[in-house]
Every structure is written in C-alpha cells, then in structure tokens.
Amino acid sequence: MSEPKEVALPEQSKIQAIASGASFYDAWEMPTTNPDLTPLEQFFRVMKQTPKWFDRLMVLRNRVVSLFGLKDLGAFSDMDESKPSSDYKAGDRVGIFTLIENNQNEVLLGDDDKHLSVVLSIHKKTDASTGSTFITVSTVVHVKNWLGKLYMIPVAPSHKIIAKRMTKFICI
C-alpha cells in the first residue's frame, strides 16, 4: 500500500483562495480505491475508520480548551450514519466540522472560534492520462490571536501526523 504524499494545495480547489494569509496549511494526496464516492462520502468513509483514540484525544482537547472559553467541538465520530450524504446542506454539522460547501469535486468543512478559523478540503481529481482518481486532503488555519498561536504550537506537528494517517484511510 502506498503512503500519502505531501503536496501543494490543489490549484483547481476552492481552498486555494482560502489559504491566502494562512498561518498554517498542508495538503496530503493519495490515490483512492473508491473513485465513485463523492468527496463528502470519502470524508464519511474516513471518519467511520477513525481510531477510538482520536475521539479520546478530542475529549481531552475539549476539556482543556473549555478552560479558555473555547468551543467543545464534539468528536470525529459525531455523525448521523443514517443520513445520506446528499441530504447534507451548508451549515450542517458533520463530526467536528460544519459543512461550508459541497460539490462533486470538493467538500469544504470548517470551524470558526475566537482563537482561529479552520477549513478542511477533500478534493477529488482524475488524472486524464492514467484514469486514476486522487483525493487531496487539505487543511488551512487562520490564527486570530495569541491564544490561537499558543494552541497551534502542539497542534501543528501533531496535525501533520494525523492528517497523513487519515488520508491513508482513503486507500484502505
């Protein structure tokens, strides 16, 4: 099985424009074994495979940040598995994120709090020469204040590990 590779933000994606002035961003790409799934369905597929320790990490995160007046985002697994992906609309909660935009090639999910704004993109593209379909998982963070800067000190390096691993689930 191949490993996700770190790449530039996809040029054709809407997250490209969101990245302007970002404090942090990354993008991980991997060929998908399920090219017929929409980007939102790819996201659901990954979230269903999320290890339990990710949710435990979110519980810890939520307890700690509540001391600073930040939002409790819930858990990665907080999704209604009976709801079809086609029923999700902008503004709906999807796990720890809010759905911003959804189309055939890209889904944008995010969250906004007083310390930072985060946008996650799942972007799908097909290589015309090989017919292979690739998924790029990108994250863009805009830090708003000193609390956001402090928050990102441990989050940035751990995010790269988690994002790479989550992207790998696309191929499983």
Short mmCIF file of C-alpha atoms in Angstrom, two decimals:
data_model
loop_
_atom_site.label_atom_id
_atom_site.label_comp_id
_atom_site.label_asym_id
_atom_site.label_seq_id
_atom_site.Cartn_x
_atom_site.Cartn_y
_atom_site.Cartn_z
CA MET A 1 0.00 0.00 0.00
CA SER A 2 1.32 3.42 -0.89
CA GLU A 3 1.73 6.28 1.52
CA PRO A 4 0.05 9.69 1.21
CA LYS A 5 2.42 12.31 -0.13
CA GLU A 6 2.55 15.91 0.95
CA VAL A 7 1.62 18.15 -1.97
CA ALA A 8 0.73 21.76 -2.74
CA LEU A 9 -2.88 22.81 -2.29
CA PRO A 10 -4.82 21.71 -5.39
CA GLU A 11 -4.87 24.51 -7.95
CA GLN A 12 -8.44 23.79 -9.01
CA SER A 13 -9.77 23.78 -5.44
CA LYS A 14 -11.65 26.45 -3.55
CA ILE A 15 -9.33 26.01 -0.58
CA GLN A 16 -6.57 27.60 -2.66
CA ALA A 17 -8.20 31.05 -2.25
CA ILE A 18 -8.92 30.45 1.45
CA ALA A 19 -5.20 29.84 2.08
CA SER A 20 -4.25 33.45 1.40
CA GLY A 21 -2.71 34.83 4.61
CA ALA A 22 -3.00 31.49 6.44
CA SER A 23 -0.88 30.78 9.50
CA PHE A 24 -0.76 27.08 8.69
CA TYR A 25 -1.72 24.82 5.83
CA ASP A 26 -0.93 21.40 4.48
CA ALA A 27 -2.19 19.00 1.83
CA TRP A 28 -1.87 15.22 1.53
CA GLU A 29 -2.67 13.27 -1.63
CA MET A 30 -3.42 9.62 -2.22
CA PRO A 31 -4.98 7.54 -4.99
CA THR A 32 -8.41 6.31 -3.96
CA THR A 33 -9.70 2.79 -4.30
CA ASN A 34 -13.26 4.18 -4.34
CA PRO A 35 -13.30 6.72 -7.21
CA ASP A 36 -17.10 6.72 -7.46
CA LEU A 37 -17.53 8.23 -3.99
CA THR A 38 -18.09 11.98 -3.74
CA PRO A 39 -15.63 13.99 -1.63
CA LEU A 40 -18.18 14.11 1.22
CA GLU A 41 -18.64 10.34 1.00
CA GLN A 42 -14.84 9.96 1.08
CA PHE A 43 -14.84 12.07 4.27
CA PHE A 44 -17.57 9.87 5.84
CA ARG A 45 -15.63 6.76 4.90
CA VAL A 46 -12.52 8.08 6.64
CA MET A 47 -14.45 9.21 9.73
CA LYS A 48 -16.01 5.75 10.11
CA GLN A 49 -12.48 4.31 10.27
CA THR A 50 -11.23 6.84 12.79
CA PRO A 51 -9.50 5.08 15.68
CA LYS A 52 -11.18 5.42 19.08
CA TRP A 53 -8.08 7.15 20.45
CA PHE A 54 -8.76 10.09 18.07
CA ASP A 55 -12.11 10.64 19.78
CA ARG A 56 -10.47 10.30 23.20
CA LEU A 57 -7.96 12.93 22.11
CA MET A 58 -10.85 15.22 21.13
CA VAL A 59 -12.49 14.71 24.55
CA LEU A 60 -9.22 15.77 26.20
CA ARG A 61 -8.90 18.73 23.80
CA ASN A 62 -12.46 19.85 24.57
CA ARG A 63 -11.88 19.69 28.34
CA VAL A 64 -8.65 21.68 28.18
CA VAL A 65 -9.84 24.40 25.79
CA SER A 66 -13.08 24.91 27.72
CA LEU A 67 -10.90 26.39 30.48
CA PHE A 68 -10.04 29.15 27.98
CA GLY A 69 -13.62 29.70 26.82
CA LEU A 70 -13.22 27.85 23.51
CA LYS A 71 -15.84 25.63 21.86
CA ASP A 72 -16.43 21.98 22.55
CA LEU A 73 -16.26 20.54 19.02
CA GLY A 74 -17.53 17.10 19.95
CA ALA A 75 -15.90 14.01 18.47
CA PHE A 76 -14.83 12.87 14.99
CA SER A 77 -17.44 10.13 15.17
CA ASP A 78 -20.36 12.50 15.93
CA MET A 79 -22.12 11.84 12.63
CA ASP A 80 -25.58 10.63 11.73
CA GLU A 81 -24.70 7.49 9.77
CA SER A 82 -28.33 7.02 8.68
CA LYS A 83 -28.39 10.41 6.90
CA PRO A 84 -27.46 10.15 3.20
CA SER A 85 -24.60 12.43 2.13
CA SER A 86 -26.92 14.06 -0.43
CA ASP A 87 -29.10 15.37 2.45
CA TYR A 88 -26.29 17.43 3.98
CA LYS A 89 -26.52 21.16 3.35
CA ALA A 90 -24.24 24.10 4.11
CA GLY A 91 -24.38 24.84 7.84
CA ASP A 92 -24.97 21.22 8.91
CA ARG A 93 -22.61 19.70 11.48
CA VAL A 94 -20.51 16.80 10.20
CA GLY A 95 -18.46 15.32 13.04
CA ILE A 96 -16.32 18.11 14.50
CA PHE A 97 -16.89 20.36 11.48
CA THR A 98 -19.59 22.47 9.85
CA LEU A 99 -20.30 21.88 6.16
CA ILE A 100 -19.32 25.01 4.23
CA GLU A 101 -19.69 23.86 0.63
CA ASN A 102 -20.21 20.58 -1.17
CA ASN A 103 -19.90 19.71 -4.86
CA GLN A 104 -18.81 16.75 -7.00
CA ASN A 105 -15.12 17.64 -6.82
CA GLU A 106 -14.67 19.15 -3.38
CA VAL A 107 -16.19 19.41 0.05
CA LEU A 108 -15.21 22.24 2.41
CA LEU A 109 -15.72 21.71 6.13
CA GLY A 110 -14.65 24.06 8.86
CA ASP A 111 -14.96 25.63 12.22
CA ASP A 112 -14.56 29.16 13.47
CA ASP A 113 -13.82 30.16 17.06
CA LYS A 114 -12.37 33.21 18.74
CA HIS A 115 -8.78 31.90 18.51
CA LEU A 116 -8.69 30.53 14.96
CA SER A 117 -10.57 29.50 11.83
CA VAL A 118 -10.02 26.08 10.25
CA VAL A 119 -11.11 24.86 6.82
CA LEU A 120 -10.68 21.27 5.66
CA SER A 121 -10.97 20.35 1.98
CA ILE A 122 -11.44 16.91 0.47
CA HIS A 123 -10.69 17.42 -3.23
CA LYS A 124 -11.14 14.79 -5.93
CA LYS A 125 -9.41 14.78 -9.31
CA THR A 126 -8.90 12.24 -12.05
CA ASP A 127 -5.62 12.07 -13.94
CA ALA A 128 -6.63 12.20 -17.62
CA SER A 129 -3.56 10.26 -18.77
CA THR A 130 -3.89 7.32 -16.35
CA GLY A 131 -7.55 7.42 -15.33
CA SER A 132 -6.51 7.21 -11.66
CA THR A 133 -8.54 9.20 -9.16
CA PHE A 134 -6.72 11.07 -6.41
CA ILE A 135 -8.02 12.58 -3.20
CA THR A 136 -6.24 15.54 -1.64
CA VAL A 137 -6.98 16.34 1.99
CA SER A 138 -6.02 19.95 2.75
CA THR A 139 -6.22 21.96 5.94
CA VAL A 140 -5.96 25.74 6.22
CA VAL A 141 -5.75 27.55 9.57
CA HIS A 142 -6.03 31.29 10.17
CA VAL A 143 -4.85 32.22 13.66
CA LYS A 144 -6.72 35.18 15.16
CA ASN A 145 -4.83 35.96 18.37
CA TRP A 146 -2.16 34.89 20.88
CA LEU A 147 -4.38 32.04 22.12
CA GLY A 148 -4.52 30.67 18.58
CA LYS A 149 -0.73 30.90 18.30
CA LEU A 150 -0.32 29.08 21.59
CA TYR A 151 -2.89 26.46 20.54
CA MET A 152 -1.05 25.76 17.28
CA ILE A 153 2.31 25.03 18.99
CA PRO A 154 1.35 21.43 19.84
CA VAL A 155 -1.39 21.10 17.20
CA ALA A 156 0.66 21.88 14.05
CA PRO A 157 3.16 19.00 14.36
CA SER A 158 0.56 16.52 15.57
CA HIS A 159 -1.85 17.61 12.82
CA LYS A 160 0.63 16.59 10.12
CA ILE A 161 0.84 13.08 11.58
CA ILE A 162 -2.93 12.76 12.00
CA ALA A 163 -3.77 14.27 8.57
CA LYS A 164 -1.36 11.92 6.82
CA ARG A 165 -2.82 8.92 8.62
CA MET A 166 -6.42 9.99 7.93
CA THR A 167 -5.59 10.46 4.24
CA LYS A 168 -4.22 6.92 4.17
CA PHE A 169 -7.66 5.62 5.20
CA ILE A 170 -8.92 6.75 1.77
CA CYS A 171 -6.96 3.91 0.19
CA ILE A 172 -7.99 1.17 2.62
#
